CSV table of C-alpha atoms and ligand atoms in Angstrom, one decimal:
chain,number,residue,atom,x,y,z
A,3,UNK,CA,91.3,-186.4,14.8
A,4,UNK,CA,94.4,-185.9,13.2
A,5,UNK,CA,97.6,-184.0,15.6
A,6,UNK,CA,100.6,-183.1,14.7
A,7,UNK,CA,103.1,-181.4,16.4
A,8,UNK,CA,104.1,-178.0,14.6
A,9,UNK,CA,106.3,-175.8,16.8
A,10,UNK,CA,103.2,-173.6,17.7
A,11,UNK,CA,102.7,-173.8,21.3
A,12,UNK,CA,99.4,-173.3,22.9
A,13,UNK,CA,97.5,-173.4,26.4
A,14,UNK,CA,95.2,-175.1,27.5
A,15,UNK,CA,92.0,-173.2,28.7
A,16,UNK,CA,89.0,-174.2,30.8
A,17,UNK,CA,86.7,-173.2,28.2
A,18,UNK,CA,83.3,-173.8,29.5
A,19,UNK,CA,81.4,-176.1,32.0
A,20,UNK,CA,78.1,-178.3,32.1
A,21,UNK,CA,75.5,-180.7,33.8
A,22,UNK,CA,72.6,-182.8,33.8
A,23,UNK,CA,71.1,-184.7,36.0
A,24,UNK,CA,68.0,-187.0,36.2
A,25,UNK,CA,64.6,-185.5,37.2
A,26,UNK,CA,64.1,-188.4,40.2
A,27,UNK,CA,65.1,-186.5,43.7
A,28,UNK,CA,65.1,-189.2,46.2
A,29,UNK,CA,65.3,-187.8,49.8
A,30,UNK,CA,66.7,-189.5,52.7
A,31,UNK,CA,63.2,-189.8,54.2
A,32,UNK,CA,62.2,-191.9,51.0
A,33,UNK,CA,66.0,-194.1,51.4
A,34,UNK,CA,63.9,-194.7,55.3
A,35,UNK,CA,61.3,-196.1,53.6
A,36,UNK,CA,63.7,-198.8,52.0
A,37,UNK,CA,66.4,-199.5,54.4
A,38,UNK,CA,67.3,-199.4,57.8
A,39,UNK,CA,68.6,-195.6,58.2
A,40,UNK,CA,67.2,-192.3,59.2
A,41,UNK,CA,67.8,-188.7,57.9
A,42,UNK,CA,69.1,-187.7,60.8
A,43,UNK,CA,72.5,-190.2,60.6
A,44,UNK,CA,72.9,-189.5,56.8
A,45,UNK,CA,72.2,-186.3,57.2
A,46,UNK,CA,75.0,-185.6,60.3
A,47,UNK,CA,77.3,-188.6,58.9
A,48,UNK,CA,77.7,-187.3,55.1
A,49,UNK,CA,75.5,-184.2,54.7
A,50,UNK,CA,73.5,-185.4,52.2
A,51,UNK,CA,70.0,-185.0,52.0
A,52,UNK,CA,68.6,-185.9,48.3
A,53,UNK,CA,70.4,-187.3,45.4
A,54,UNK,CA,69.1,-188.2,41.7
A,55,UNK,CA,68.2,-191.8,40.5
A,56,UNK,CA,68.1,-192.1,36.6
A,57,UNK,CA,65.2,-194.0,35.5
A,58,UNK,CA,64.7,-197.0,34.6
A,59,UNK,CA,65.4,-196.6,30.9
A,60,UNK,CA,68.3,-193.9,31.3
A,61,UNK,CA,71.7,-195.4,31.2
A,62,UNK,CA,75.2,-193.3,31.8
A,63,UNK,CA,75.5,-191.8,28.4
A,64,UNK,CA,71.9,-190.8,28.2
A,65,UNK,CA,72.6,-188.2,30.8
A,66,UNK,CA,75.9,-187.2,29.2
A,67,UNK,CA,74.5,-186.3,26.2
A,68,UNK,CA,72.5,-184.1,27.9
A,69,UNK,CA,75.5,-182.7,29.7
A,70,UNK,CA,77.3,-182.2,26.2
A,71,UNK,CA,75.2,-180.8,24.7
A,72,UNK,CA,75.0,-178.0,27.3
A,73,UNK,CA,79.1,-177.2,27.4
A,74,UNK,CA,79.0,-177.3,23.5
A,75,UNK,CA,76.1,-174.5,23.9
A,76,UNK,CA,77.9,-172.4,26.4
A,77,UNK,CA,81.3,-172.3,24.5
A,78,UNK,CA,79.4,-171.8,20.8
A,79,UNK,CA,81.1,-174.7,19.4
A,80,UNK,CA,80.1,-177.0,16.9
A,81,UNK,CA,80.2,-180.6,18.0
A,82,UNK,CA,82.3,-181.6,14.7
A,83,UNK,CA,84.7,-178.9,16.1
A,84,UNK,CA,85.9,-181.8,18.9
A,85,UNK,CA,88.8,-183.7,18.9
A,86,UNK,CA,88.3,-185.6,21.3
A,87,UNK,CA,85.7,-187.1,24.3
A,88,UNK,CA,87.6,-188.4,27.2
A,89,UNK,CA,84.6,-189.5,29.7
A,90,UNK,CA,85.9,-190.6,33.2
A,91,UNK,CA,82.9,-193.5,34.7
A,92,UNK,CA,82.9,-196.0,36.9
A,93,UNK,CA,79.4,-196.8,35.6
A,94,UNK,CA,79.6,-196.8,31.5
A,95,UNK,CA,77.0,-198.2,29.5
A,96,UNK,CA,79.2,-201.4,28.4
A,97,UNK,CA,82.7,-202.3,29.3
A,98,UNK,CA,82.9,-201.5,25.5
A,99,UNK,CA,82.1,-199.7,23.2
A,100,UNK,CA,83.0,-196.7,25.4
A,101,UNK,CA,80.7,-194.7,26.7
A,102,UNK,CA,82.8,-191.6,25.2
A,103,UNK,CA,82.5,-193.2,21.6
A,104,UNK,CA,78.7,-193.5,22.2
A,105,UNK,CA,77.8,-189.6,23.6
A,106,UNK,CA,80.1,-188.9,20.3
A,107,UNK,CA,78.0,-190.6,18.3
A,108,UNK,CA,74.9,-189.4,19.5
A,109,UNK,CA,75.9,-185.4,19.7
A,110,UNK,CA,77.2,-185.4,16.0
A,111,UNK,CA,81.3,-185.5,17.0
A,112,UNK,CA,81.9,-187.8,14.1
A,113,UNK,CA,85.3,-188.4,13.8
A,114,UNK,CA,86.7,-187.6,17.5
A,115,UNK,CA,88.5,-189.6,19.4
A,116,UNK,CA,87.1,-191.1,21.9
A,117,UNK,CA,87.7,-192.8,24.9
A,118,UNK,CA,86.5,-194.2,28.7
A,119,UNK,CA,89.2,-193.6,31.7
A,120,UNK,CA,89.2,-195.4,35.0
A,121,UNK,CA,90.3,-193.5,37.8
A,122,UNK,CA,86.8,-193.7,39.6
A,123,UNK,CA,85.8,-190.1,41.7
A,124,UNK,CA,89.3,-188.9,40.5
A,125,UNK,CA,88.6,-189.1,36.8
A,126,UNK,CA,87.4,-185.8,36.0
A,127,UNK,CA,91.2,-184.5,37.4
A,128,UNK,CA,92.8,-187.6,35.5
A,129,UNK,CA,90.8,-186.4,32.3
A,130,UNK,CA,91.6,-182.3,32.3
A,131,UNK,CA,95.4,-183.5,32.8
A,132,UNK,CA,94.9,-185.8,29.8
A,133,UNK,CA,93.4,-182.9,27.8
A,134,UNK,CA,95.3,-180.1,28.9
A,135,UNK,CA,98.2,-182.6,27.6
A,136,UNK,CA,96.7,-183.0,24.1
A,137,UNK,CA,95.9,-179.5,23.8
A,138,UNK,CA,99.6,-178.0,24.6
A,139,UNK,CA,101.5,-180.2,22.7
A,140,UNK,CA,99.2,-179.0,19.7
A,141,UNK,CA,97.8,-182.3,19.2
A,142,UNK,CA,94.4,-181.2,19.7
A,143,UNK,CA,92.4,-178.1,19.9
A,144,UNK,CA,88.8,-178.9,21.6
A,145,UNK,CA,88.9,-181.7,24.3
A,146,UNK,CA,85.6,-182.3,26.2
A,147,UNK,CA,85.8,-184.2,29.4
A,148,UNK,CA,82.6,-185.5,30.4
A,149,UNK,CA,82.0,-187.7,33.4
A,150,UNK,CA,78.6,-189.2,33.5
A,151,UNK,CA,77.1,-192.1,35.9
A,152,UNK,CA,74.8,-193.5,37.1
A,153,UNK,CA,76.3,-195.3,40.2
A,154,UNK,CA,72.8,-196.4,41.7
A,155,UNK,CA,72.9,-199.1,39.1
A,156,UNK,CA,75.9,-200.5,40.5
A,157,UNK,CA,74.8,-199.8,44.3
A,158,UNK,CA,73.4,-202.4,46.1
A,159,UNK,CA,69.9,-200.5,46.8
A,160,UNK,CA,69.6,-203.0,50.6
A,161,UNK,CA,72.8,-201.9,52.3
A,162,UNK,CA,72.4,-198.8,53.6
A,163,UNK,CA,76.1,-198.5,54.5
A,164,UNK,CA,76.6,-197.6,50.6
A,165,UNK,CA,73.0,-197.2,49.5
A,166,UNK,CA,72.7,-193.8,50.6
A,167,UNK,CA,76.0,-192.5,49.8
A,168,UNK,CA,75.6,-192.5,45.7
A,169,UNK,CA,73.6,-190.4,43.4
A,170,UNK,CA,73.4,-190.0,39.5
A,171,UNK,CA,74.5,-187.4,37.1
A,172,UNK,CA,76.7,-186.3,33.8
A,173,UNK,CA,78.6,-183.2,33.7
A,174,UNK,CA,82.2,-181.8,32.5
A,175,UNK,CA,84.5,-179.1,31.0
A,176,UNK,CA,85.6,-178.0,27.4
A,177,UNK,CA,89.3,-177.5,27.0
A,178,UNK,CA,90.6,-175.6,24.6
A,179,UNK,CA,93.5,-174.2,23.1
A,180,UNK,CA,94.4,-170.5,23.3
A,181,UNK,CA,97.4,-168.9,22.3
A,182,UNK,CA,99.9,-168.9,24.6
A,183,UNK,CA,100.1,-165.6,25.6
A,184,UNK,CA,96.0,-165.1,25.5
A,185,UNK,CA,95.4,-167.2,29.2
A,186,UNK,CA,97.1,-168.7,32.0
A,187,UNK,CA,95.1,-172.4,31.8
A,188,UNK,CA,95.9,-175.0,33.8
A,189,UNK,CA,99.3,-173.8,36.3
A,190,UNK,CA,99.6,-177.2,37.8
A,191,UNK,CA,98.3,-180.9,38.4
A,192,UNK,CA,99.1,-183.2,41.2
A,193,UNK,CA,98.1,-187.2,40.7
A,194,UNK,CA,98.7,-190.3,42.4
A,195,UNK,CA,97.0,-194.0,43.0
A,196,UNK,CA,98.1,-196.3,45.7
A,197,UNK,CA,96.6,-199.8,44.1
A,198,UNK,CA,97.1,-201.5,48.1
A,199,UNK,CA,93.9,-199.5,48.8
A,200,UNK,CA,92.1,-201.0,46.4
A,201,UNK,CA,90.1,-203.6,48.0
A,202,UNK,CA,88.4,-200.7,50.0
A,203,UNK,CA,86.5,-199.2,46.8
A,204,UNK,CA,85.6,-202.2,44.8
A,205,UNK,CA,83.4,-203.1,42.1
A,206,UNK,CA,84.5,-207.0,41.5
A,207,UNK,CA,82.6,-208.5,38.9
A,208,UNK,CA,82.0,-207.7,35.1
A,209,UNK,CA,85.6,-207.5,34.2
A,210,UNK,CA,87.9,-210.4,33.9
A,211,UNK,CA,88.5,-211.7,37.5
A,212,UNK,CA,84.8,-212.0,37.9
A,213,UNK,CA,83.5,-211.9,34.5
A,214,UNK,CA,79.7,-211.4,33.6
A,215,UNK,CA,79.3,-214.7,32.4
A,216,UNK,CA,80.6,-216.8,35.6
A,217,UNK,CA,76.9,-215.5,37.2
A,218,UNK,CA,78.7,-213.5,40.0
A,219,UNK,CA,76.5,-213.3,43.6
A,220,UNK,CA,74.7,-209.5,44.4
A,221,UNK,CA,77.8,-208.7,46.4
A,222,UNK,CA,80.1,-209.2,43.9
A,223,UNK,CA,78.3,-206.9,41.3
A,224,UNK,CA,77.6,-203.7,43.5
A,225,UNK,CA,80.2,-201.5,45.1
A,226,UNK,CA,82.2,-202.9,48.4
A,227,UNK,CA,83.3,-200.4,50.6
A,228,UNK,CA,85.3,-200.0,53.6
A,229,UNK,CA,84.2,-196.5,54.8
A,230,UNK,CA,86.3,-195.8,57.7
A,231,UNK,CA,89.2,-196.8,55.7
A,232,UNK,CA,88.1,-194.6,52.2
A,233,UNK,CA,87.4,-191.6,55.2
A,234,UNK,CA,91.0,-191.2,56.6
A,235,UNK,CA,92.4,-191.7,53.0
A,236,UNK,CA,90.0,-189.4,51.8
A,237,UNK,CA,91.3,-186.8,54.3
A,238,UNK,CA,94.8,-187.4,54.1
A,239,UNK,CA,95.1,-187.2,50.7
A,240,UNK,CA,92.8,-184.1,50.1
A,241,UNK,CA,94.6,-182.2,52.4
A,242,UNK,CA,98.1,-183.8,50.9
A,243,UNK,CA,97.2,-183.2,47.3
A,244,UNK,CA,96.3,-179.7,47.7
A,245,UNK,CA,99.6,-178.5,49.8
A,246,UNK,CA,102.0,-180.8,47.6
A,247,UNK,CA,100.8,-178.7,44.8
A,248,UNK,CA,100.1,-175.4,46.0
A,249,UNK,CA,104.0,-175.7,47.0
A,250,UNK,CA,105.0,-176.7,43.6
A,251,UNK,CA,103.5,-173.4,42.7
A,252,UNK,CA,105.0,-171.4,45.2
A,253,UNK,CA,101.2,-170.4,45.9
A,254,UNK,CA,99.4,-169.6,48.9
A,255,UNK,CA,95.9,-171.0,49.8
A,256,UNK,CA,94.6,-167.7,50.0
A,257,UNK,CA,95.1,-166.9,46.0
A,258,UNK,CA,92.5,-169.3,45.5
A,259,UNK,CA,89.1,-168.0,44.7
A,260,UNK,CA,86.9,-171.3,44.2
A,261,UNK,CA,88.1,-174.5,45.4
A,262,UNK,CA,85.7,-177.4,43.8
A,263,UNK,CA,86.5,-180.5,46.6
A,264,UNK,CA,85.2,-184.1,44.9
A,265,UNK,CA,81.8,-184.2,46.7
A,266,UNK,CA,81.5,-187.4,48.7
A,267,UNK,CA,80.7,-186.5,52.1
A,268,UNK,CA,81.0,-182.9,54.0
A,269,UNK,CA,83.1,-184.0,57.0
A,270,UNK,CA,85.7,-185.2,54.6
A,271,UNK,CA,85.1,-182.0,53.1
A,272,UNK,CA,85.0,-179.5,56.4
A,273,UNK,CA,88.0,-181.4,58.2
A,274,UNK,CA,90.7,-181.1,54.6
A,275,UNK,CA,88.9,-177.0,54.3
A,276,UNK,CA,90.0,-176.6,58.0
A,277,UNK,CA,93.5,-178.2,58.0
A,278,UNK,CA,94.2,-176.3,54.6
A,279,UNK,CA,93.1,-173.0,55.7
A,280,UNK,CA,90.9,-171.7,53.4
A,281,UNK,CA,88.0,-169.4,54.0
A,282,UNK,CA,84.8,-171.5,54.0
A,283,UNK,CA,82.8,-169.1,51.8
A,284,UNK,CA,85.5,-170.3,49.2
A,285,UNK,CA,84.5,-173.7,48.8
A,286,UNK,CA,81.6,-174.5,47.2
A,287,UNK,CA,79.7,-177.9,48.3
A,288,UNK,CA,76.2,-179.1,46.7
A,289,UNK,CA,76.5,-182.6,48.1
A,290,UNK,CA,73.3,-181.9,49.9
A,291,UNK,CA,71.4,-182.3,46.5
A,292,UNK,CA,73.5,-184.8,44.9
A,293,UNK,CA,75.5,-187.3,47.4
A,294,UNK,CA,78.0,-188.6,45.8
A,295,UNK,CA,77.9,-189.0,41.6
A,296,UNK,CA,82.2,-190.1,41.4
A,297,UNK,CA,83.4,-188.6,38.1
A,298,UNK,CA,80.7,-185.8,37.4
A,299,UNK,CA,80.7,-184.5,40.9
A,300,UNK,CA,83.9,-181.8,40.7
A,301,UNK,CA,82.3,-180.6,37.5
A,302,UNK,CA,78.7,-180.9,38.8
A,303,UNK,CA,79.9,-178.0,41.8
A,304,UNK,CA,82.0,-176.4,39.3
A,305,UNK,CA,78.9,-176.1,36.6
A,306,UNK,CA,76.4,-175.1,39.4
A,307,UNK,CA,79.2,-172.8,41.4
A,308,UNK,CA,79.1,-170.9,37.8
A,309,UNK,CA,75.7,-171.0,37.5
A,310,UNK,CA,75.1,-169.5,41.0
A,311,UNK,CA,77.6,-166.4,39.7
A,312,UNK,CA,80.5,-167.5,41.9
A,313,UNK,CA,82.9,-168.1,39.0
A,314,UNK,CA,83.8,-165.1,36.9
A,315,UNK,CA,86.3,-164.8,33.8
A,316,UNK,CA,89.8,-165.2,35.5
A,317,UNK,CA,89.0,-166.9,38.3
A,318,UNK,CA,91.6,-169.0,40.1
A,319,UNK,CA,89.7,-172.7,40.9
A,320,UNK,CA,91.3,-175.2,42.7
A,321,UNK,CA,89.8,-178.6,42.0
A,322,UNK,CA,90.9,-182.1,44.7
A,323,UNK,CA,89.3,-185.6,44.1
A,324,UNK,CA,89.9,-188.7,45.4
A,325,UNK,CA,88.3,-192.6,44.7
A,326,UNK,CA,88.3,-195.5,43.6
A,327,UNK,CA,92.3,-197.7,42.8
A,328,UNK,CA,92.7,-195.6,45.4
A,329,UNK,CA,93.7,-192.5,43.5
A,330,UNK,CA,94.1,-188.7,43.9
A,331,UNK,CA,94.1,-185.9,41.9
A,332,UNK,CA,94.2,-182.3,42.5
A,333,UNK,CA,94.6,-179.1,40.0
A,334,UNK,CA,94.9,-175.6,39.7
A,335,UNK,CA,93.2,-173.3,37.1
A,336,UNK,CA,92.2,-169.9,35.3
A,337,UNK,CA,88.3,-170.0,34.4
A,338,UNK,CA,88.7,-168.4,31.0
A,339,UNK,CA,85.5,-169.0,29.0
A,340,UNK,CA,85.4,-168.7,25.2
B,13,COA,N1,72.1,-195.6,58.5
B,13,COA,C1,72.2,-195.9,59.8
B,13,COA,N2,73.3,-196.6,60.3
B,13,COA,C2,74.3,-196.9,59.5
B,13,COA,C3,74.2,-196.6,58.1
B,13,COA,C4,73.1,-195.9,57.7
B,13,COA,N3,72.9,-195.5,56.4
B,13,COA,N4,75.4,-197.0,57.5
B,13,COA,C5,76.1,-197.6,58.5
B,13,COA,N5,75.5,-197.5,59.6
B,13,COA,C6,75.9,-198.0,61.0
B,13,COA,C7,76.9,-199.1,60.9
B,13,COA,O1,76.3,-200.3,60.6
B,13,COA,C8,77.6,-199.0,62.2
B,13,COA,O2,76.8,-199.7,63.1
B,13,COA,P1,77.5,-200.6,64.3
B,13,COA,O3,78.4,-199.6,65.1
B,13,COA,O4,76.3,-201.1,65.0
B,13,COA,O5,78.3,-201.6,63.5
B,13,COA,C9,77.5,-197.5,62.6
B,13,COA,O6,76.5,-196.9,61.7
B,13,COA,C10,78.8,-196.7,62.4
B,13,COA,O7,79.4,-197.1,61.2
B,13,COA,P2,80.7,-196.4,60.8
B,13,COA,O8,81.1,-197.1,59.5
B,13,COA,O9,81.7,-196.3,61.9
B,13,COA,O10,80.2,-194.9,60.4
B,13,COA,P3,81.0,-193.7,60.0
B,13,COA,O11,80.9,-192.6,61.0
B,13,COA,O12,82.4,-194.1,59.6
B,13,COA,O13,80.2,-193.3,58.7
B,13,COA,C11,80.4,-193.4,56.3
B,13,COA,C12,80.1,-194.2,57.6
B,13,COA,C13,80.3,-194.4,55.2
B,13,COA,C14,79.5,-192.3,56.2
B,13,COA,C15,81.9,-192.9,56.4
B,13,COA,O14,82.8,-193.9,56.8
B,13,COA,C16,82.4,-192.4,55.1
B,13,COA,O15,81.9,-191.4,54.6
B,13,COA,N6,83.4,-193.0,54.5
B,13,COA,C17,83.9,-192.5,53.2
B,13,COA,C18,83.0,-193.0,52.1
B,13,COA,C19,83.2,-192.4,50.8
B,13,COA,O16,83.3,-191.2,50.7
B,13,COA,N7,83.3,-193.2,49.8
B,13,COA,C20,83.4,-192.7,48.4
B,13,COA,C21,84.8,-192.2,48.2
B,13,COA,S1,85.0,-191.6,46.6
């Protein structure tokens, strides 16, 4: 892509939405079978009952092609049309080549940029601010932001205290610009990390404290959580995010029609829902299906809240994530389809 600023000032509109995920549903009866657990706790500790495993040949990018494929559809756009493919993962295919650069590839954007970001269940937030950035300052006119994982892979399948959080999945959100005056876009965004939380959401090998080649242990290559810890941040900052910017707004809750929460567990969910105030028929949840799939799970709700009817043309969404660094993330939007 080539951007260049020209005086013309656009917005940046949340153009269209999509998802895939992988045909394996694996209940909580069958994560029984495998490890010491019971649908009953998962199902009263995080509300999940079922999530998607990607088989054995299906890597991240093989479900976000899928994914892309689908927004492009919905918004009538022709993949050379992109700019650029930001995908938030804290699974890619490879350290590098991106993950971004291969989904380009492979769904004909020849020519975009592309790129990975690493802000773990907050990247889908971290990537719409990125875009809605390029987009307004004219530097780019079609910014997809695709999150696609497949966090089983880097689950330790025997510890049930993480095992059965995790599921797979690709989905996302075409930006695009629209004449200032057409749309309202994106009102607001409200990020943060806090890197002493860090050790509580950790993948440590593959990179270059543990790299590949030092032949790290199991532990060190699957995800290392301390869930009571992630819970309370989880909560705090939901809640945090949401009012911080609803303030900076000078908006009330109540003006919200759709809040999309990151979908990790439902008493994170319910508790930050109760303490913010909102109706509970305006928040939509599908972490029963899916459990938790990081960057793709705020679009994931927001593609099958759309598909259910429950997002219309105008639409005010909300969208809060939180994850892994720790980070946060929450923004505010128009649904304004192509
Ligand atoms: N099945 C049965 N028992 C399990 C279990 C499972 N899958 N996982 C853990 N347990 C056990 C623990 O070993 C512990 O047993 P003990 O008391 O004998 O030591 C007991 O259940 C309670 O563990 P605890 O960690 O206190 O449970 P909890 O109520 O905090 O729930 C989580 C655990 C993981 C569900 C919860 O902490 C959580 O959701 N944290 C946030 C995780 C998250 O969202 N991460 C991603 C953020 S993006």
């Amino acid at each position: 892509m080539i951007g260049v600023r020209n005086g013309a000032r656009s917005c940046a509109r949340l153009a269209a939405v999509g998802a895939h995920v992988p045909e394996r549903v694996v209940t909580n009866a069958e994560m029984a079978a495998a490890v010491d657990t019971s649908d009953e706790w998962i199902a009263t500790r995080t509300g999940i009952r079922e999530r998607r495993f990607a088989g054995p040949e299906e890597a991240s990018s093989d479900l976000g092609v899928i994914a892309a494929q689908r927004i492009l559809a919905a918004a009538d756009l022709a993949p050379d049309e992109l700019d650029m493919i930001i995908t938030p993962t804290a699974s890619p295919d490879h350290i590098f080549p991106s993950t971004a650069a291969i989904i380009g590839e492979r769904i004909g954007a020849r020519g975009a940029a592309a790129f990975d970001l690493s802000a773990a269940c907050t990247g889908f937030i971290y990537g719409l601010a990125m875009a809605t950035g390029m987009v307004e300052t004219g530097l780019a006119r079609h910014v997809l932001v695709l999150g696609a994982e497949t966090l089983t892979r880097v689950t330790d399948q025997t510890d049930r205290a993480t095992c059965v959080l995790f599921g797979d999945g690709a989905a996302g959100a075409l930006i695009s610009a629209a004449a200032e005056d057409e749309a309202t876009g994106f009102l607001g965004f409200e990020l943060g990390a806090d890197g002493s939380g860090g050790p509580d959401l950790i993948l440590p090998a593959g990179g270059s404290r543990i790299p590949a080649l030092s032949k790290p242990s199991r532990a060190e290559s699957c995800i290392n959580m301390n869930g009571r810890e992630v819970f309370k941040f989880a909560t705090r900052v939901m809640i945090d995010s949401c009012t911080r910017l609803l303030e900076a707004l000078e908006m009330d809750i109540a003006e919200v029609d759709l809040l999309v929460p990151h979908q990790a567990n439902i008493r994170i969910i319910d508790y930050a829902v109760e303490r913010l105030g909102i109706d509970p028929e305006r928040v939509f949840n599908n972490v029963d299906r899916y459990g938790n799939t990081s960057s793709a799970s705020i679009p994931l709700a927001l593609s099958e809240a759309h598909d259910n009817g429950l997002l219309s043309p105008g639409d005010l969404v909300m969208m809060v994530g939180f994850g892994g660094g720790l980070t946060w993330g929450s923004t505010m939007a128009r649904f304004e389809p192509a």
